[in-house]
């Protein structure tokens, strides 16, 4: 008789008692995890030591571990209150305070607007934990009771114990993101688009903010859509070459000014004839790019457009416009100076590189050389401030136009996971980020070697110490320019896979963040903007994360090709209601391409397969047949069309969308690439320049460019839109 052995899924007591494990867990570093296939992993000691080092904690020896553990505990007990505390609007909150054994704390609150809170802040008992010995004295705990009626906002909590005082950021957040009225009991649908890929006859070779405005208006008027989900529009480099991936920005706090339409700037209309002719000449140089169906050439576009923008920048502004520009600079403050200064240094000293003598490594914001270059080129510095002013204004105008056209949401912006390691945010404020680690993902079914996204993770300790201000400002900025925000890899608000320098993507560890505070910020900003929050929660997502998203009113994601278990696809009526549902993602080929095994061909061609081609192709065929079976079984597809699947491609694609339309999900998204018959993937994970990621123009089933002016008159698109309208 064989005895059944239960698979280990937790660390044993002996491991948990080890000083290194205790230190790691004390700082939110997970020492084990469960993988996608429910496989259990314990993190190796060398990885934990390296991750702790990235957090600024020395764990290199037994003595160092003991010293670091005591230092962390001493610091936490020495402060009166945590630097950032959370309150839930409508509920009384208890905030722990460190006190002497016989001391009684007092507290008051200054509201976000600067006024004193007039409600009563009471003092309560501690949490019952044992007193901690610190510097020869004992530290006990009491609690501050924050009243339920404290208004929403970012306030300051003042705490006093004896002669000691301390302030903390008090984030008072709604319990959840309140659904906008159309989504309370209803459903909205919209389009997914890669903005750069959609050009009009007046584009400069790459889709821009004017194209976005026209796209939004036409999407509403000609198809009835209520939103357009676009690729991340975060800030990029100031000069060519530009990074193609919108998911590797230099700053998430600002907007990519390469999307500016020069002719939409107010000063363009007052240019003298000679200057206007020069701008038109520059545009004529790149106009042929609009007809290129093979490749988006951002660099050619930007070399011409940047010269045109400089000419417009140098034109005289009215007193009113100049005043508005000055207000913008004042409002944006130090963050704008960070980005504009970084752009200036990049412009004059060249692109950051790995050379330790390169300016991005050798200098910082306080270096004399940086002050000198700002004084030497004041016009260029102001040019980069101006570009950001214009870019934000044009993006906001596109959102206003969408709402004026009747869209209930308008722009759905995409928030990238992080920023470029040599970008402006990391260079200006390196303490915000972990030093010596990057973000990625552990091995899974699709990436057996794991993934390293090369982006430095935010340091959770620095977030806490600064009241999460950088994160708050970023979310606020995005919701001031859009009706919804989709957060890529929202698992990052809960935990991120940190890969220490010198280690592979497999050799990482999860580091935890305070998700309650971060989702609280989302709730505040969504409430103020009357916006929608969507979290991309695909892949390995713990049940606790799914429960938290639902509890906080944050929509998840459902993708038709991923809605399967054990090779059987789920009927759409079983999908989640609180989700943004779509047929595919930007990491998959469009529907027509997927059905014709484009993903198999790409991986075989680029040498990305980890199994023999025949085996991978057989798996793909099996998956497609299972999908077709689901479509036929649920009445979305006539089985007769399978006799000639290639000729009936559009009918099969539309069957996928009839299934999507049957889902109960609050938001439904249709791909413009699917709508016109495009086959090529926008991105192939695991590649860089081996595949033209993020550089594929929008083309139809014949490989011909689809200009924006003709996009919504496309018969195939109109047929799919009719399905989405129900």
CSV table of C-alpha atoms in Angstrom, one decimal, residues 240-670:
chain,number,residue,atom,x,y,z
A,240,UNK,CA,16.6,60.2,-31.5
A,241,UNK,CA,17.0,57.3,-31.3
A,242,UNK,CA,13.7,56.8,-29.4
A,243,UNK,CA,12.9,53.6,-27.5
A,244,UNK,CA,10.1,51.8,-29.4
A,245,UNK,CA,8.5,50.2,-26.4
A,246,UNK,CA,5.9,52.4,-24.7
A,247,UNK,CA,6.3,50.2,-21.6
A,248,UNK,CA,9.9,51.4,-21.0
A,249,UNK,CA,9.4,55.1,-20.4
A,250,UNK,CA,11.9,57.5,-18.9
A,251,UNK,CA,9.2,59.0,-16.7
A,252,UNK,CA,5.7,58.0,-15.8
A,253,UNK,CA,4.9,61.4,-14.4
A,254,UNK,CA,4.9,63.1,-17.8
A,255,UNK,CA,3.5,62.7,-21.3
A,256,UNK,CA,5.4,61.7,-24.5
A,257,UNK,CA,5.8,65.0,-26.3
A,258,UNK,CA,6.7,63.2,-29.6
A,259,UNK,CA,2.9,62.8,-30.0
A,260,UNK,CA,2.4,66.6,-30.3
A,261,UNK,CA,0.7,67.8,-33.5
A,262,UNK,CA,2.7,71.1,-34.3
A,263,UNK,CA,-0.1,72.6,-36.4
A,264,UNK,CA,-2.5,72.4,-33.4
A,265,UNK,CA,-0.3,74.7,-31.2
A,266,UNK,CA,-1.9,78.1,-30.9
A,267,UNK,CA,1.2,80.0,-31.9
A,268,UNK,CA,1.4,78.1,-35.2
A,269,UNK,CA,-1.4,80.3,-36.6
A,270,UNK,CA,0.6,83.5,-36.0
A,271,UNK,CA,3.9,82.3,-37.6
A,272,UNK,CA,5.3,84.5,-40.3
A,273,UNK,CA,5.1,83.2,-43.8
A,274,UNK,CA,8.8,82.2,-43.9
A,275,UNK,CA,8.6,80.2,-40.6
A,276,UNK,CA,5.4,78.5,-41.5
A,277,UNK,CA,6.8,77.5,-44.9
A,278,UNK,CA,9.8,75.9,-43.1
A,279,UNK,CA,7.4,74.0,-40.8
A,280,UNK,CA,5.4,72.8,-43.8
A,281,UNK,CA,8.6,71.8,-45.5
A,282,UNK,CA,9.7,69.7,-42.5
A,283,UNK,CA,6.3,68.0,-42.5
A,284,UNK,CA,6.5,67.3,-46.2
A,285,UNK,CA,9.8,65.5,-45.6
A,286,UNK,CA,8.1,62.8,-43.4
A,287,UNK,CA,4.6,62.7,-45.1
A,288,UNK,CA,5.5,59.7,-47.2
A,289,UNK,CA,6.0,57.7,-44.0
A,290,UNK,CA,2.2,57.7,-43.6
A,291,UNK,CA,1.9,55.3,-46.4
A,292,UNK,CA,4.5,52.8,-45.2
A,293,UNK,CA,2.7,49.6,-44.2
A,294,UNK,CA,5.9,47.8,-43.0
A,295,UNK,CA,7.5,49.9,-40.3
A,296,UNK,CA,6.9,52.9,-38.0
A,297,UNK,CA,9.9,55.2,-38.2
A,298,UNK,CA,9.8,57.3,-35.0
A,299,UNK,CA,13.3,58.6,-35.4
A,300,UNK,CA,12.7,60.1,-38.9
A,301,UNK,CA,9.5,61.6,-37.6
A,302,UNK,CA,11.1,63.2,-34.5
A,303,UNK,CA,14.1,64.6,-36.3
A,304,UNK,CA,11.7,66.6,-38.5
A,305,UNK,CA,9.0,67.4,-35.9
A,306,UNK,CA,11.5,68.5,-33.2
A,307,UNK,CA,12.9,71.2,-35.6
A,308,UNK,CA,9.4,72.4,-36.4
A,309,UNK,CA,8.5,72.6,-32.7
A,310,UNK,CA,11.6,74.6,-32.0
A,311,UNK,CA,10.5,77.1,-34.6
A,312,UNK,CA,7.1,77.4,-33.0
A,313,UNK,CA,8.6,77.6,-29.5
A,314,UNK,CA,10.7,80.6,-30.5
A,315,UNK,CA,7.7,82.4,-31.9
A,316,UNK,CA,6.2,85.2,-29.7
A,317,UNK,CA,3.5,84.1,-27.3
A,318,UNK,CA,0.7,86.4,-26.1
A,319,UNK,CA,0.9,87.7,-22.6
A,320,UNK,CA,-2.0,85.4,-21.6
A,321,UNK,CA,-0.3,82.3,-23.1
A,322,UNK,CA,3.0,83.2,-21.4
A,323,UNK,CA,1.2,83.6,-18.1
A,324,UNK,CA,-0.4,80.2,-18.5
A,325,UNK,CA,3.0,78.7,-19.3
A,326,UNK,CA,4.5,80.2,-16.2
A,327,UNK,CA,1.6,78.8,-14.1
A,328,UNK,CA,2.2,75.4,-15.6
A,329,UNK,CA,5.9,75.5,-14.6
A,330,UNK,CA,5.0,76.6,-11.1
A,331,UNK,CA,2.3,73.9,-10.7
A,332,UNK,CA,4.5,71.1,-11.9
A,333,UNK,CA,7.4,72.2,-9.7
A,334,UNK,CA,10.4,70.0,-9.1
A,335,UNK,CA,9.1,67.1,-11.1
A,336,UNK,CA,9.1,69.2,-14.2
A,337,UNK,CA,12.6,70.5,-13.5
A,338,UNK,CA,13.8,66.9,-13.1
A,339,UNK,CA,12.5,65.8,-16.5
A,340,UNK,CA,13.5,69.0,-18.4
A,341,UNK,CA,17.0,69.0,-16.9
A,342,UNK,CA,17.4,65.3,-17.8
A,343,UNK,CA,16.3,66.1,-21.3
A,344,UNK,CA,18.8,69.0,-21.5
A,345,UNK,CA,21.7,66.8,-20.3
A,346,UNK,CA,20.7,64.0,-22.8
A,347,UNK,CA,20.4,66.6,-25.6
A,348,UNK,CA,23.9,68.2,-25.0
A,349,UNK,CA,25.9,65.3,-23.5
A,350,UNK,CA,24.4,62.3,-25.3
A,351,UNK,CA,22.4,59.3,-24.5
A,352,UNK,CA,23.0,57.6,-21.1
A,353,UNK,CA,25.0,54.4,-21.4
A,354,UNK,CA,26.7,51.8,-19.2
A,355,UNK,CA,30.0,53.7,-19.0
A,356,UNK,CA,30.5,54.7,-15.3
A,357,UNK,CA,31.9,58.0,-16.6
A,358,UNK,CA,28.7,58.8,-18.5
A,359,UNK,CA,26.9,61.8,-17.1
A,360,UNK,CA,23.9,59.8,-15.9
A,361,UNK,CA,26.2,57.8,-13.6
A,362,UNK,CA,28.9,60.4,-12.8
A,363,UNK,CA,26.6,63.3,-12.1
A,364,UNK,CA,23.4,64.0,-10.1
A,365,UNK,CA,20.9,66.9,-9.8
A,366,UNK,CA,23.2,68.7,-7.3
A,367,UNK,CA,26.4,68.4,-9.4
A,368,UNK,CA,28.0,71.8,-10.4
A,369,UNK,CA,28.1,70.6,-14.0
A,370,UNK,CA,24.3,70.2,-14.0
A,371,UNK,CA,23.8,73.7,-12.6
A,372,UNK,CA,26.3,75.0,-15.2
A,373,UNK,CA,24.5,73.4,-18.2
A,374,UNK,CA,21.2,74.8,-17.0
A,375,UNK,CA,22.7,78.3,-17.0
A,376,UNK,CA,24.4,77.8,-20.3
A,377,UNK,CA,21.3,76.7,-22.2
A,378,UNK,CA,18.3,78.4,-20.6
A,379,UNK,CA,16.3,78.4,-23.9
A,380,UNK,CA,16.8,74.7,-24.5
A,381,UNK,CA,15.8,74.0,-20.9
A,382,UNK,CA,12.7,76.1,-21.3
A,383,UNK,CA,12.0,74.3,-24.6
A,384,UNK,CA,11.6,71.0,-22.8
A,385,UNK,CA,9.4,72.5,-20.2
A,386,UNK,CA,7.3,74.0,-23.0
A,387,UNK,CA,7.1,70.7,-24.9
A,388,UNK,CA,5.5,69.1,-21.8
A,389,UNK,CA,3.1,71.9,-21.4
A,390,UNK,CA,1.9,71.5,-25.1
A,391,UNK,CA,1.8,67.7,-24.9
A,392,UNK,CA,-0.4,67.6,-21.8
A,393,UNK,CA,-2.7,70.3,-23.2
A,394,UNK,CA,-3.2,68.4,-26.4
A,395,UNK,CA,-3.8,65.1,-24.6
A,396,UNK,CA,-6.4,66.8,-22.3
A,397,UNK,CA,-8.0,68.4,-25.4
A,398,UNK,CA,-8.4,65.0,-26.9
A,399,UNK,CA,-10.2,63.8,-23.7
A,400,UNK,CA,-12.5,66.8,-23.7
A,401,UNK,CA,-13.4,66.2,-27.3
A,402,UNK,CA,-14.2,62.6,-26.5
A,403,UNK,CA,-16.6,63.6,-23.7
A,404,UNK,CA,-18.1,66.3,-25.9
A,405,UNK,CA,-18.8,63.7,-28.6
A,406,UNK,CA,-20.7,61.7,-26.0
A,407,UNK,CA,-18.2,59.1,-24.8
A,408,UNK,CA,-18.9,58.0,-21.3
A,409,UNK,CA,-15.2,57.3,-20.6
A,410,UNK,CA,-13.1,58.6,-23.4
A,411,UNK,CA,-9.4,57.8,-23.2
A,412,UNK,CA,-8.3,54.8,-21.2
A,413,UNK,CA,-4.6,55.3,-20.5
A,414,UNK,CA,-2.2,52.5,-19.8
A,415,UNK,CA,0.2,52.7,-16.9
A,416,UNK,CA,3.5,51.0,-17.4
A,417,UNK,CA,5.0,48.9,-14.6
A,418,UNK,CA,8.0,51.1,-14.2
A,419,UNK,CA,10.6,53.3,-15.8
A,420,UNK,CA,13.9,53.1,-17.6
A,421,UNK,CA,16.9,52.5,-15.3
A,422,UNK,CA,18.7,55.5,-16.8
A,423,UNK,CA,15.6,57.7,-17.1
A,424,UNK,CA,14.8,61.0,-15.5
A,425,UNK,CA,13.0,59.7,-12.4
A,426,UNK,CA,15.8,57.3,-11.4
A,427,UNK,CA,18.5,59.9,-12.1
A,428,UNK,CA,16.8,62.8,-10.2
A,429,UNK,CA,15.6,60.8,-7.2
A,430,UNK,CA,17.5,57.5,-7.0
A,431,UNK,CA,16.5,56.9,-3.4
A,432,UNK,CA,12.9,56.3,-4.7
A,433,UNK,CA,14.2,53.1,-6.3
A,434,UNK,CA,15.9,49.9,-5.2
A,435,UNK,CA,19.6,50.0,-6.2
A,436,UNK,CA,20.9,46.8,-7.7
A,437,UNK,CA,17.7,45.1,-8.7
A,438,UNK,CA,15.2,45.0,-11.6
A,439,UNK,CA,11.6,44.0,-12.0
A,440,UNK,CA,10.4,40.9,-13.8
A,441,UNK,CA,8.4,37.7,-13.5
A,442,UNK,CA,9.2,34.2,-12.3
A,443,UNK,CA,9.0,31.3,-14.8
A,444,UNK,CA,5.6,30.4,-16.1
A,445,UNK,CA,4.0,28.5,-18.9
A,446,UNK,CA,4.8,31.1,-21.5
A,447,UNK,CA,8.3,32.1,-20.3
A,448,UNK,CA,10.1,29.1,-18.8
A,449,UNK,CA,13.2,31.2,-18.1
A,450,UNK,CA,11.3,34.0,-16.4
A,451,UNK,CA,11.3,37.6,-17.5
A,452,UNK,CA,13.5,40.5,-16.7
A,453,UNK,CA,12.0,43.9,-17.7
A,454,UNK,CA,15.2,45.8,-16.8
A,455,UNK,CA,13.2,48.4,-14.7
A,456,UNK,CA,14.3,49.3,-11.2
A,457,UNK,CA,11.5,48.7,-8.6
A,458,UNK,CA,10.2,51.4,-6.4
A,459,UNK,CA,11.6,51.2,-2.9
A,460,UNK,CA,8.7,50.4,-0.6
A,461,UNK,CA,10.6,52.0,2.3
A,462,UNK,CA,11.1,55.3,0.4
A,463,UNK,CA,7.4,55.2,-0.6
A,464,UNK,CA,6.4,55.0,3.0
A,465,UNK,CA,8.8,57.7,4.1
A,466,UNK,CA,7.5,60.2,1.5
A,467,UNK,CA,3.8,59.7,1.9
A,468,UNK,CA,3.7,57.9,-1.5
A,469,UNK,CA,3.8,61.4,-3.0
A,470,UNK,CA,5.4,60.4,-6.3
A,471,UNK,CA,2.9,57.6,-6.8
A,472,UNK,CA,0.0,59.9,-5.8
A,473,UNK,CA,1.1,62.6,-8.3
A,474,UNK,CA,1.5,60.1,-11.1
A,475,UNK,CA,-2.0,58.7,-10.7
A,476,UNK,CA,-3.5,62.2,-10.3
A,477,UNK,CA,-1.8,63.3,-13.5
A,478,UNK,CA,-3.0,60.3,-15.6
A,479,UNK,CA,-6.6,60.7,-14.4
A,480,UNK,CA,-6.5,64.4,-15.3
A,481,UNK,CA,-5.8,63.4,-18.9
A,482,UNK,CA,-8.2,60.4,-19.2
A,483,UNK,CA,-11.5,58.9,-18.1
A,484,UNK,CA,-9.9,55.6,-17.1
A,485,UNK,CA,-6.5,54.1,-16.3
A,486,UNK,CA,-5.5,50.5,-17.0
A,487,UNK,CA,-2.6,49.5,-14.7
A,488,UNK,CA,-0.3,47.0,-16.3
A,489,UNK,CA,0.7,44.2,-14.0
A,490,UNK,CA,-1.4,45.4,-11.1
A,491,UNK,CA,0.1,42.7,-9.1
A,492,UNK,CA,3.0,45.2,-8.6
A,493,UNK,CA,0.8,47.1,-6.1
A,494,UNK,CA,0.9,44.0,-4.0
A,495,UNK,CA,4.2,42.4,-4.7
A,496,UNK,CA,6.9,42.6,-7.4
A,497,UNK,CA,9.4,40.0,-8.5
A,498,UNK,CA,12.8,41.6,-7.8
A,499,UNK,CA,15.8,40.2,-9.7
A,500,UNK,CA,19.1,41.1,-8.0
A,501,UNK,CA,21.9,42.3,-10.2
A,502,UNK,CA,24.1,39.4,-11.5
A,503,UNK,CA,21.2,36.9,-11.2
A,504,UNK,CA,18.9,35.4,-13.8
A,505,UNK,CA,15.2,36.0,-13.9
A,506,UNK,CA,14.7,32.7,-12.2
A,507,UNK,CA,16.8,33.8,-9.2
A,508,UNK,CA,14.5,36.4,-7.8
A,509,UNK,CA,12.1,37.0,-4.9
A,510,UNK,CA,8.8,38.7,-4.3
A,511,UNK,CA,8.9,42.0,-2.4
A,512,UNK,CA,5.7,43.1,-0.9
A,513,UNK,CA,4.1,46.6,-1.0
A,514,UNK,CA,1.4,48.2,1.0
A,515,UNK,CA,-1.5,47.5,-1.4
A,516,UNK,CA,-4.1,49.0,0.9
A,517,UNK,CA,-2.4,52.4,0.7
A,518,UNK,CA,-1.8,52.1,-3.0
A,519,UNK,CA,-5.3,51.1,-3.8
A,520,UNK,CA,-6.5,53.8,-1.5
A,521,UNK,CA,-4.7,56.4,-3.6
A,522,UNK,CA,-6.4,54.9,-6.7
A,523,UNK,CA,-9.8,55.3,-5.0
A,524,UNK,CA,-9.2,58.9,-4.0
A,525,UNK,CA,-8.0,60.0,-7.5
A,526,UNK,CA,-10.8,58.0,-9.3
A,527,UNK,CA,-13.4,59.6,-7.1
A,528,UNK,CA,-12.1,63.1,-7.8
A,529,UNK,CA,-11.9,62.5,-11.6
A,530,UNK,CA,-15.1,60.3,-11.8
A,531,UNK,CA,-12.8,57.8,-13.4
A,532,UNK,CA,-12.5,54.0,-13.9
A,533,UNK,CA,-9.6,51.9,-12.7
A,534,UNK,CA,-8.7,48.6,-14.5
A,535,UNK,CA,-6.0,46.3,-13.2
A,536,UNK,CA,-4.2,43.9,-15.6
A,537,UNK,CA,-4.3,40.8,-13.4
A,538,UNK,CA,-3.4,38.1,-15.9
A,539,UNK,CA,-0.9,35.3,-15.1
A,540,UNK,CA,0.0,34.1,-11.6
A,541,UNK,CA,-2.3,36.1,-9.3
A,542,UNK,CA,-2.9,34.9,-5.8
A,543,UNK,CA,-6.6,34.6,-4.7
A,544,UNK,CA,-6.0,37.3,-2.0
A,545,UNK,CA,-5.1,39.8,-4.8
A,546,UNK,CA,-8.2,39.0,-6.7
A,547,UNK,CA,-10.3,39.4,-3.6
A,548,UNK,CA,-8.6,42.8,-2.8
A,549,UNK,CA,-9.3,44.1,-6.3
A,550,UNK,CA,-12.9,43.2,-6.0
A,551,UNK,CA,-13.2,44.7,-2.6
A,552,UNK,CA,-11.7,48.0,-3.8
A,553,UNK,CA,-13.9,48.2,-6.9
A,554,UNK,CA,-11.0,47.8,-9.3
A,555,UNK,CA,-11.8,45.9,-12.5
A,556,UNK,CA,-9.6,43.0,-13.5
A,557,UNK,CA,-9.0,41.6,-17.0
A,558,UNK,CA,-10.5,38.7,-18.9
A,559,UNK,CA,-9.0,37.6,-22.2
A,560,UNK,CA,-10.9,35.1,-24.4
A,561,UNK,CA,-7.8,33.1,-25.4
A,562,UNK,CA,-6.9,32.7,-21.7
A,563,UNK,CA,-10.3,31.8,-20.4
A,564,UNK,CA,-9.6,28.0,-20.4
A,565,UNK,CA,-8.8,25.3,-18.0
A,566,UNK,CA,-7.3,21.8,-18.8
A,567,UNK,CA,-7.7,22.5,-22.5
A,568,UNK,CA,-11.4,23.5,-22.3
A,569,UNK,CA,-12.6,27.1,-23.0
A,570,UNK,CA,-15.2,28.5,-20.6
A,571,UNK,CA,-18.4,29.9,-22.0
A,572,UNK,CA,-18.4,33.7,-21.9
A,573,UNK,CA,-21.4,33.8,-19.5
A,574,UNK,CA,-19.0,32.4,-16.9
A,575,UNK,CA,-16.5,35.2,-17.1
A,576,UNK,CA,-16.0,37.7,-14.4
A,577,UNK,CA,-18.4,40.7,-14.3
A,578,UNK,CA,-15.9,43.1,-12.7
A,579,UNK,CA,-13.5,43.0,-15.6
A,580,UNK,CA,-12.4,44.5,-18.9
A,581,UNK,CA,-12.9,41.7,-21.3
A,582,UNK,CA,-11.2,41.3,-24.7
A,583,UNK,CA,-10.4,38.7,-27.3
A,584,UNK,CA,-6.6,39.1,-27.1
A,585,UNK,CA,-3.8,41.4,-25.9
A,586,UNK,CA,-1.0,43.4,-27.5
A,587,UNK,CA,1.4,40.4,-26.7
A,588,UNK,CA,-0.6,38.1,-29.0
A,589,UNK,CA,-1.1,38.4,-32.8
A,590,UNK,CA,-4.5,39.8,-33.8
A,591,UNK,CA,-7.3,37.3,-34.1
A,592,UNK,CA,-6.7,36.6,-37.9
A,593,UNK,CA,-3.0,36.1,-37.2
A,594,UNK,CA,-3.6,33.9,-34.2
A,595,UNK,CA,-6.0,31.7,-36.1
A,596,UNK,CA,-3.4,31.3,-38.9
A,597,UNK,CA,-0.7,30.4,-36.4
A,598,UNK,CA,1.3,33.6,-36.7
A,599,UNK,CA,2.5,33.1,-33.1
A,600,UNK,CA,3.9,29.7,-34.0
A,601,UNK,CA,5.7,31.1,-37.1
A,602,UNK,CA,7.2,34.0,-35.2
A,603,UNK,CA,8.6,31.8,-32.4
A,604,UNK,CA,10.0,29.2,-34.9
A,605,UNK,CA,11.5,31.9,-37.1
A,606,UNK,CA,13.2,33.7,-34.1
A,607,UNK,CA,14.3,30.5,-32.3
A,608,UNK,CA,12.1,31.1,-29.3
A,609,UNK,CA,10.7,27.6,-29.1
A,610,UNK,CA,11.6,25.5,-26.0
A,611,UNK,CA,10.0,22.4,-27.5
A,612,UNK,CA,10.2,20.9,-31.0
A,613,UNK,CA,8.2,22.8,-33.6
A,614,UNK,CA,5.9,19.9,-34.3
A,615,UNK,CA,4.9,19.6,-30.6
A,616,UNK,CA,4.3,23.4,-30.3
A,617,UNK,CA,2.2,23.5,-33.5
A,618,UNK,CA,0.2,20.5,-32.3
A,619,UNK,CA,-0.5,22.3,-29.0
A,620,UNK,CA,-1.6,25.4,-31.0
A,621,UNK,CA,-3.9,23.4,-33.2
A,622,UNK,CA,-5.4,21.6,-30.2
A,623,UNK,CA,-6.0,25.0,-28.6
A,624,UNK,CA,-7.7,26.4,-31.7
A,625,UNK,CA,-9.9,23.4,-32.1
A,626,UNK,CA,-10.9,23.7,-28.5
A,627,UNK,CA,-11.8,27.4,-29.1
A,628,UNK,CA,-13.8,26.5,-32.2
A,629,UNK,CA,-15.7,23.8,-30.2
A,630,UNK,CA,-16.7,26.4,-27.5
A,631,UNK,CA,-17.9,28.8,-30.2
A,632,UNK,CA,-20.0,26.2,-32.0
A,633,UNK,CA,-21.3,24.7,-28.7
A,634,UNK,CA,-22.6,28.1,-27.5
A,635,UNK,CA,-24.1,29.1,-30.8
A,636,UNK,CA,-21.6,31.8,-31.8
A,637,UNK,CA,-20.2,30.0,-34.9
A,638,UNK,CA,-21.9,28.0,-37.7
A,639,UNK,CA,-20.0,24.7,-38.0
A,640,UNK,CA,-20.4,24.8,-41.7
A,641,UNK,CA,-17.8,27.6,-42.0
A,642,UNK,CA,-15.1,25.2,-40.8
A,643,UNK,CA,-15.1,23.4,-44.2
A,644,UNK,CA,-13.0,26.3,-45.5
A,645,UNK,CA,-11.7,28.1,-42.5
A,646,UNK,CA,-9.3,30.2,-44.5
A,647,UNK,CA,-12.0,31.7,-46.7
A,648,UNK,CA,-14.3,32.2,-43.7
A,649,UNK,CA,-11.7,33.9,-41.6
A,650,UNK,CA,-13.8,37.0,-41.0
A,651,UNK,CA,-16.7,34.9,-39.8
A,652,UNK,CA,-14.6,33.0,-37.3
A,653,UNK,CA,-13.1,36.3,-36.0
A,654,UNK,CA,-16.6,37.7,-35.7
A,655,UNK,CA,-17.7,34.6,-33.8
A,656,UNK,CA,-14.9,35.3,-31.3
A,657,UNK,CA,-16.5,38.8,-30.8
A,658,UNK,CA,-20.0,37.4,-30.6
A,659,UNK,CA,-18.7,35.4,-27.7
A,660,UNK,CA,-17.1,38.4,-26.2
A,661,UNK,CA,-20.3,40.4,-26.5
A,662,UNK,CA,-22.1,37.7,-24.5
A,663,UNK,CA,-19.8,38.1,-21.5
A,664,UNK,CA,-21.2,39.8,-18.4
A,665,UNK,CA,-18.1,41.9,-18.0
A,666,UNK,CA,-18.6,45.6,-17.3
A,667,UNK,CA,-16.2,46.7,-20.0
A,668,UNK,CA,-15.7,45.1,-23.4
A,669,UNK,CA,-12.8,46.0,-25.7
A,670,UNK,CA,-12.5,45.3,-29.4
